[in-house]
Tab-separated table of C-alpha atoms in Angstrom:
chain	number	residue	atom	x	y	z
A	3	UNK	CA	0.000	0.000	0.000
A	4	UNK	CA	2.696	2.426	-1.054
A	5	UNK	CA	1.247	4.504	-3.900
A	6	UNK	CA	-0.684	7.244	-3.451
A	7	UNK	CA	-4.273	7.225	-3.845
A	8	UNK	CA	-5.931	10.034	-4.741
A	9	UNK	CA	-8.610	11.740	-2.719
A	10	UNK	CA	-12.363	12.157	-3.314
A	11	UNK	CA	-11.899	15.216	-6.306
A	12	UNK	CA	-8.351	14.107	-7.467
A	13	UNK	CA	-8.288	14.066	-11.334
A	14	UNK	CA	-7.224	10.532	-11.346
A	15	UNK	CA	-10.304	9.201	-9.393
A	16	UNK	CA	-12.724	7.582	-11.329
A	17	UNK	CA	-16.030	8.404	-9.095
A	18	UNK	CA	-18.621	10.570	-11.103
A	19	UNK	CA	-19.799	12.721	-8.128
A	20	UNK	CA	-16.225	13.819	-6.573
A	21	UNK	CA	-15.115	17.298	-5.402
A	22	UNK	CA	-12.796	17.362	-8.325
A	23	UNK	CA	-14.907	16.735	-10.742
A	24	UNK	CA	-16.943	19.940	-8.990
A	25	UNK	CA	-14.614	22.439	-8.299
A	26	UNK	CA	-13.359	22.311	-12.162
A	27	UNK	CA	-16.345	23.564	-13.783
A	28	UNK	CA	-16.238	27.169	-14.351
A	29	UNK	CA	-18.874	28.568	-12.772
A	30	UNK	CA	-21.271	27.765	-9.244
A	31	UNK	CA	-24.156	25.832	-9.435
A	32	UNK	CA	-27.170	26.705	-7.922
A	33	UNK	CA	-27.045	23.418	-5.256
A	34	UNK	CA	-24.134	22.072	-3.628
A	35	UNK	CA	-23.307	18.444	-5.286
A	36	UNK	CA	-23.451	16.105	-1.930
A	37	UNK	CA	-24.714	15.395	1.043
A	38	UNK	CA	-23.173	14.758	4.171
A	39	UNK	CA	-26.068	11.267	4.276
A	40	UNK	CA	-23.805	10.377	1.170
A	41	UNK	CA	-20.836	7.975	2.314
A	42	UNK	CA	-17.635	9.788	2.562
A	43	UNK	CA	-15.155	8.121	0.216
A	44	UNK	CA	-11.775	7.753	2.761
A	45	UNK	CA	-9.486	6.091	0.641
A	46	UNK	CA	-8.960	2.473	-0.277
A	47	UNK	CA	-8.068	-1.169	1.633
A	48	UNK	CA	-5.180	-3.269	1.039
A	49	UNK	CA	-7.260	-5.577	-1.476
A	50	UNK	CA	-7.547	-2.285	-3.339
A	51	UNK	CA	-11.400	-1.175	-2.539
A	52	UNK	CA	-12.736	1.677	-1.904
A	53	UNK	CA	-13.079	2.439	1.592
A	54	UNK	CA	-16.215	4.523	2.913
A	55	UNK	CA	-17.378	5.992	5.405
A	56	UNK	CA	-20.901	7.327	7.560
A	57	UNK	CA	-19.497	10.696	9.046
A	58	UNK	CA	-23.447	11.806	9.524
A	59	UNK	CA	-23.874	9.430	12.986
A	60	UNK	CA	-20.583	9.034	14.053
A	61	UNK	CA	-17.333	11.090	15.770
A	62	UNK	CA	-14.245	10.056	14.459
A	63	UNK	CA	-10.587	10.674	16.290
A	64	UNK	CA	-7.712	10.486	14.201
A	65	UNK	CA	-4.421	10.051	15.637
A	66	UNK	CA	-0.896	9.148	14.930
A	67	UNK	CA	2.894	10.276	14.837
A	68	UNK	CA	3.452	13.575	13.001
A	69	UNK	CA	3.716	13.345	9.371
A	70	UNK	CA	1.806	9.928	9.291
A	71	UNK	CA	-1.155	11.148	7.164
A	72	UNK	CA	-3.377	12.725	9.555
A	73	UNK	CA	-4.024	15.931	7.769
A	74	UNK	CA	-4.736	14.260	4.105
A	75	UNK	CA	-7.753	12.109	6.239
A	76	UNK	CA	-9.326	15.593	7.969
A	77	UNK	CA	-8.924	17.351	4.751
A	78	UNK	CA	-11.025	14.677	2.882
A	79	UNK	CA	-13.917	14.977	5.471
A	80	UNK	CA	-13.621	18.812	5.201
A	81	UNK	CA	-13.734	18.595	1.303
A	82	UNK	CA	-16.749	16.537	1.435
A	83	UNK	CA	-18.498	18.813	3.929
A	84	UNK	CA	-17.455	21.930	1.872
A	85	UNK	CA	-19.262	20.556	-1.235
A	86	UNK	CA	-22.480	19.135	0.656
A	87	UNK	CA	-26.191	20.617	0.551
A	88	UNK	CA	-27.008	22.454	3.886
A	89	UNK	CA	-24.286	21.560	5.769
A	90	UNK	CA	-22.045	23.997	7.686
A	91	UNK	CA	-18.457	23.869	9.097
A	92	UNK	CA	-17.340	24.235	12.682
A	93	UNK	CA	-13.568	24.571	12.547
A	94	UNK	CA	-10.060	24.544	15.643
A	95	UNK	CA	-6.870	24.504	13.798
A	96	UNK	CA	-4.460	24.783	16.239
A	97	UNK	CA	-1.426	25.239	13.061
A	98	UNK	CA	-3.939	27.335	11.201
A	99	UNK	CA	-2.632	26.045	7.961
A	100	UNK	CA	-4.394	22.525	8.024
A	101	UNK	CA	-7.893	23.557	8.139
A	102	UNK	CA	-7.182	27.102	7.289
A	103	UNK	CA	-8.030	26.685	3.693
A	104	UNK	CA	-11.673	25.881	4.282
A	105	UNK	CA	-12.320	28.953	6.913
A	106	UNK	CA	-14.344	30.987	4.437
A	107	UNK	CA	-16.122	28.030	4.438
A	108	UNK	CA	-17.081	27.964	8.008
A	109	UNK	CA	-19.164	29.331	9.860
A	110	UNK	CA	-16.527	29.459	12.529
A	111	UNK	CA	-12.971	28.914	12.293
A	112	UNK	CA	-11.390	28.664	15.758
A	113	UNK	CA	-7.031	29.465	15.335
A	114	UNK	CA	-4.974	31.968	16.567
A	115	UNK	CA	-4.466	35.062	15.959
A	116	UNK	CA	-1.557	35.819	13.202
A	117	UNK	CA	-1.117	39.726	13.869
A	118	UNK	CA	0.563	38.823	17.582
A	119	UNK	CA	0.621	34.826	17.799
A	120	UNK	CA	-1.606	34.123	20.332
A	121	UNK	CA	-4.467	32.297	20.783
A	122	UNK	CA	-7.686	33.691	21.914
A	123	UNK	CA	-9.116	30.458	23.930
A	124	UNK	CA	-12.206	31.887	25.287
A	125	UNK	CA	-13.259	32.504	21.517
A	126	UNK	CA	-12.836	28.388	20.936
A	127	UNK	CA	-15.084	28.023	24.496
A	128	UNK	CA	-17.790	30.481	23.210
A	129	UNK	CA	-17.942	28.637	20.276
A	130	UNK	CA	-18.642	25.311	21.697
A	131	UNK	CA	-20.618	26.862	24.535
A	132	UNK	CA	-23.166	27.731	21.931
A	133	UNK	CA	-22.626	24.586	19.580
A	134	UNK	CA	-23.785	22.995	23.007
A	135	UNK	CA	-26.999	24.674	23.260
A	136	UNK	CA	-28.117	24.027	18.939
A	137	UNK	CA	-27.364	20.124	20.491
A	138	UNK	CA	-29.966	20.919	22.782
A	139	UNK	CA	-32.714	23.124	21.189
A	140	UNK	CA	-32.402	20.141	18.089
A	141	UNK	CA	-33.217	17.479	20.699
A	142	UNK	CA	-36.216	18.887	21.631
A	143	UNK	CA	-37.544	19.460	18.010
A	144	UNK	CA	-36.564	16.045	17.458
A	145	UNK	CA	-38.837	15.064	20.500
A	146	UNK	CA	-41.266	17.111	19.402
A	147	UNK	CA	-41.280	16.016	15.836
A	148	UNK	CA	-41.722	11.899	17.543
A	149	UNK	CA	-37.739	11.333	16.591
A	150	UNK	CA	-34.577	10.009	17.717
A	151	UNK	CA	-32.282	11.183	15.549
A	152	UNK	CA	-32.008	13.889	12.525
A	153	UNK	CA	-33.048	12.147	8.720
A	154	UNK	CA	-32.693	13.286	5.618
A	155	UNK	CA	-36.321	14.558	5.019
A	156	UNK	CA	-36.138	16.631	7.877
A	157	UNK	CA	-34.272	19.311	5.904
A	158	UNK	CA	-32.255	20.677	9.174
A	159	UNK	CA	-28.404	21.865	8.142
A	160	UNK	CA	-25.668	19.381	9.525
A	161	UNK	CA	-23.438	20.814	11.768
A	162	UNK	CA	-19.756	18.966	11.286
A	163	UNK	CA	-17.039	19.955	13.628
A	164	UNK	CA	-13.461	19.387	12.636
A	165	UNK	CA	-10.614	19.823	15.351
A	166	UNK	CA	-7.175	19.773	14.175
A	167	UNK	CA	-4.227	19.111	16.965
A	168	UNK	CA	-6.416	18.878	19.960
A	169	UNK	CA	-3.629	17.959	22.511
A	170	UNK	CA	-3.027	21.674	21.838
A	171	UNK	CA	-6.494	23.103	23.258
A	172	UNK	CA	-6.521	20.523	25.943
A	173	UNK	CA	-2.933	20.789	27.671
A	174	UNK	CA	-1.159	24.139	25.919
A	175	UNK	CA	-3.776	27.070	25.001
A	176	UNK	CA	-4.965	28.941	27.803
A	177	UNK	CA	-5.259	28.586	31.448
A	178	UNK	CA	-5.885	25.217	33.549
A	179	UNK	CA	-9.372	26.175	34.259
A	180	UNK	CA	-10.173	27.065	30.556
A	181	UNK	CA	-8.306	23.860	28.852
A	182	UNK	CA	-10.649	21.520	31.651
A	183	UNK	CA	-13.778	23.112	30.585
A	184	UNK	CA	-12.818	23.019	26.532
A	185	UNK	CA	-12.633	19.247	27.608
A	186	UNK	CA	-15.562	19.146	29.451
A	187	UNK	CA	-17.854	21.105	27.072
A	188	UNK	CA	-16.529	19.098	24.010
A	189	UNK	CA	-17.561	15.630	25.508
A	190	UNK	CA	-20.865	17.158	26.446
A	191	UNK	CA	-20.821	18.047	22.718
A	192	UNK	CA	-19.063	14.557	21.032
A	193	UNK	CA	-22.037	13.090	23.516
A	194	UNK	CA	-24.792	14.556	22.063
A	195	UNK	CA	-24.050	15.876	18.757
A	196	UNK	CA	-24.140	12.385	17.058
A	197	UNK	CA	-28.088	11.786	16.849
A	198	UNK	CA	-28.728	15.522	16.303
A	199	UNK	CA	-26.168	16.227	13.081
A	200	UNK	CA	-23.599	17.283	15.055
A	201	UNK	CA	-20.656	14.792	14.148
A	202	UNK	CA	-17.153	15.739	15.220
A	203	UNK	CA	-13.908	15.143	13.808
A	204	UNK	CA	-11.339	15.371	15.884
A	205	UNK	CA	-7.255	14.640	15.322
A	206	UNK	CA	-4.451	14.489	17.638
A	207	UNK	CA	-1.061	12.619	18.102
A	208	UNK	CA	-1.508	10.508	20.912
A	209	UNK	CA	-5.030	10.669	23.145
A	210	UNK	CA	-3.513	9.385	26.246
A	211	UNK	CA	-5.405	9.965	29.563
A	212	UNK	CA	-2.845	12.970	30.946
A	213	UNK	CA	-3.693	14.656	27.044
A	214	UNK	CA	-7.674	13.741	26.343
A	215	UNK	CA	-9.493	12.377	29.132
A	216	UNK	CA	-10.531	8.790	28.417
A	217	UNK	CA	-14.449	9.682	29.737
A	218	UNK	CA	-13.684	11.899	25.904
A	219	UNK	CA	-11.685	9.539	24.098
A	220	UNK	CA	-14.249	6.485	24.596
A	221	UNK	CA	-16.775	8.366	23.357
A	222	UNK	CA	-15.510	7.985	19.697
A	223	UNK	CA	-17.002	5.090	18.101
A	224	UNK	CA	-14.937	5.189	14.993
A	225	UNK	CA	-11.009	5.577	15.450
A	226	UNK	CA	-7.915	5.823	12.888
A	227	UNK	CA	-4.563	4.981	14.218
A	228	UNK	CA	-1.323	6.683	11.665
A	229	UNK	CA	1.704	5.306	12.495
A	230	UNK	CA	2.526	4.887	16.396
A	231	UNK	CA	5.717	4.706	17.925
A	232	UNK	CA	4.809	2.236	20.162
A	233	UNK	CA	2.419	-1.036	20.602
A	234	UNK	CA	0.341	1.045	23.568
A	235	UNK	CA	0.036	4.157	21.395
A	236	UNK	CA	-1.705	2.251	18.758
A	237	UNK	CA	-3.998	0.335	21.258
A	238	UNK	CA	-5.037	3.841	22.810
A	239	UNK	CA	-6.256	5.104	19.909
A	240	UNK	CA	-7.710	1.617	18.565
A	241	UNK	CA	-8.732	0.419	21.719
A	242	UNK	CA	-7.146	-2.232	24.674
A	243	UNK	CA	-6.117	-5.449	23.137
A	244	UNK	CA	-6.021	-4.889	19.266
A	245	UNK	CA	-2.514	-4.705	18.253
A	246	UNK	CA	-1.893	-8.514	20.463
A	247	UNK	CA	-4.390	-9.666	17.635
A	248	UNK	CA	-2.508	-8.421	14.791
A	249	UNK	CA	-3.700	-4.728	14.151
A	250	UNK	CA	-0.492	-2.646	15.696
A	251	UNK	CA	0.105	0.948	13.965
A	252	UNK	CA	3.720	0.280	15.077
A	253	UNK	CA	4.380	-2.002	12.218
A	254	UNK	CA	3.008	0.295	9.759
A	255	UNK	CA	6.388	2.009	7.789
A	256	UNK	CA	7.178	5.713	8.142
A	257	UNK	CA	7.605	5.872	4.822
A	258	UNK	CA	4.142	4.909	3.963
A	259	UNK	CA	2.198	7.966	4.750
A	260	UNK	CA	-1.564	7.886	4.524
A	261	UNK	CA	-1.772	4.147	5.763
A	262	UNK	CA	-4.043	3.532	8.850
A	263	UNK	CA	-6.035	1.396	11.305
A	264	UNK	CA	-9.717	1.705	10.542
A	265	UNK	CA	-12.327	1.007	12.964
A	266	UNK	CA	-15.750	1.854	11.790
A	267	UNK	CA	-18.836	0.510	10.745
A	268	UNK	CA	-17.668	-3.424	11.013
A	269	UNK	CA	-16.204	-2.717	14.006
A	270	UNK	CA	-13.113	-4.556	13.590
A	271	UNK	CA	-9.697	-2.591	11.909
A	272	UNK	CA	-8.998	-2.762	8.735
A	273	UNK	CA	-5.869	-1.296	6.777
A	274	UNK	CA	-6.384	1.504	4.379
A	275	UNK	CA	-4.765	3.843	2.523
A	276	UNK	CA	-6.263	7.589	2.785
A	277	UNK	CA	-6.819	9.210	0.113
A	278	UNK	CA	-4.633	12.303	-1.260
A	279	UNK	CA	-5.431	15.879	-2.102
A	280	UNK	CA	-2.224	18.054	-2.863
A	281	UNK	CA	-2.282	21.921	-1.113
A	282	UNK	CA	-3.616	23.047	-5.089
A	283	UNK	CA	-6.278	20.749	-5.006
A	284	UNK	CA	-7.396	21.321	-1.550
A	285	UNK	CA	-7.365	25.516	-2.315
A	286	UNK	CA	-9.231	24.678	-6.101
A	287	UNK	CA	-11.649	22.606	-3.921
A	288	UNK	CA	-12.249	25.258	-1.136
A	289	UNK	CA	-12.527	28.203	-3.256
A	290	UNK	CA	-14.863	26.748	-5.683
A	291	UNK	CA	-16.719	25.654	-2.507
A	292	UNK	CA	-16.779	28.933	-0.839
A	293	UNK	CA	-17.855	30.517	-4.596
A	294	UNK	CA	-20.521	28.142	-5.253
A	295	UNK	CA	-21.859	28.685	-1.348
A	296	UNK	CA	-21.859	32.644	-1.173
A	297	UNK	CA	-23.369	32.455	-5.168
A	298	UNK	CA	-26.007	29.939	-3.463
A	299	UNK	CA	-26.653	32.514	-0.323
A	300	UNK	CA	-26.806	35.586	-2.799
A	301	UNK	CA	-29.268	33.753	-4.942
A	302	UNK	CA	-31.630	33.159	-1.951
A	303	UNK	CA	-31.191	36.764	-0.737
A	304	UNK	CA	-32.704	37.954	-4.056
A	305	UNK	CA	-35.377	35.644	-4.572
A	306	UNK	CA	-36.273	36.463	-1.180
A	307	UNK	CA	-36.410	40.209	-2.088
């Protein structure tokens, strides 16, 4: 698994409805191509098929030895939630730079400030603070609409929440009393944002209890492991027990960037391959995004006139 497979919009990838294919027509379209019920398309498996992925009802932590191929896996969610029908972007980069090209995308993007270099933490905690109470208010249409969790037909925007470097807003920005509550309030919100459309997306080098509590870490059902530099790094992002069976992120080669651990819908790892978008095909997608979204927003603001 040593080439490089490219990512949902690369021009090699031979999938009719990929951002790609989108972002190179030459002017917006009145609709956003998918949906965040589609499948996201992750990358492929080592028997060479395509490997996909329901984002809508799940959180996902990502995590891994710098340089493993974290980035290339968040960046395919993000491209996929750029390009999808009434869905909006919730956004912490901690680098700036790895989610940054998507912020005119979002509705918030949480990263530091680049006129003095600091990082403005209560902004991140007034962010989820409110994410917190749409959770809540959407739970109680749901129970007044007789459902459990958000459907398709219910037309209500998805909400997806993409944290880059968490370690970083957990143990570094900030004071000790405002990293504890970013942790508490985001495991209030990993909790119950799943049902309600509220998936998050959340990457890191190494969750261990002293950087992400484990009452947050357990509450990801779906985990990718990148290359570890250990056997216990790989189990404590896959979970107690796997790597003795076979699936260790140790053994995977640092030269073979974008390979992972996959646990997800079967519940069992599998090895995959992410797939690839270079930094020009990540801007082409988020700019045609952006374009086709404030061409969509304009659009409504006149009919509505």
């Amino acid at each position: 698994m040593n080439s490089r497979v490219a990512a949902p919009g690369a021009a090699t990838t031979p999938q009719p409805n990929l951002a790609y294919t989108c972002a190179n027509k030459l002017v917006p379209s009145d609709r956003l191509p998918l949906s965040m019920f589609d499948r996201n398309l992750l990358g492929i498996n080592e028997f060479g098929e395509t490997v996909y992925c329901d984002v809508i009802y799940r959180n996902l932590l990502v995590a891994g030895e710098p340089g493993g191929g974290k980035s290339g896996l968040l960046n395919n969610i993000a491209a996929h939630a750029a390009l999808s029908h009434n869905t909006r972007l919730v956004l912490f980069d901690a680098k700036l730079v790895e989610l940054g090209p998507w912020r005119h995308c979002a509705d918030e993007f949480v990263g530091f400030d680049v006129r003095n270099g600091t990082f403005d933490i209560e902004h991140g905690l007034d962010v989820l603070r409110r994410l917190l109470i749409v959770a809540k208010n959407r739970y109680t249409w749901l129970l007044h609409h007789r459902g459990r969790k958000i459907a398709r037909e219910d037309a209500l925007s998805i909400i997806v929440i993409i944290i880059d470097e968490l370690a970083m807003f957990t143990t570094v920005f900030g004071t000790k009393a405002q990293r504890e509550e970013f942790a508490e309030l985001l495991r209030g919100l990993v909790a119950l944002g799943r049902a309600c459309g509220m998936p998050v997306i959340a990457a890191t080098q190494r969750p261990s209890w002293d950087i992400i509590p484990a009452s947050l870490r357990d509450l990801f059902g779906f985990r990718a492991a990148f290359r570890c530099t250990t056997l216990n790094s790989s189990d404590i992002i896959l979970g107690q027990g796997w790597a003795q069976q076979g699936f260790n992120a140790n053994d995977i080669r640092p030269t073979n960037q974008g390979e992972a651990f996959l646990i997800a819908e079967g519940g069992i790892p599998q090895r995959i391959k992410a797939a690839y978008l270079s930094d020009s095909e990540i801007y082409r997608i988020a700019d045609y995004a952006t374009w086709t979204r404030r061409h969509i927003a304009a659009t409504s603001v006149a009919h509505a006139a």
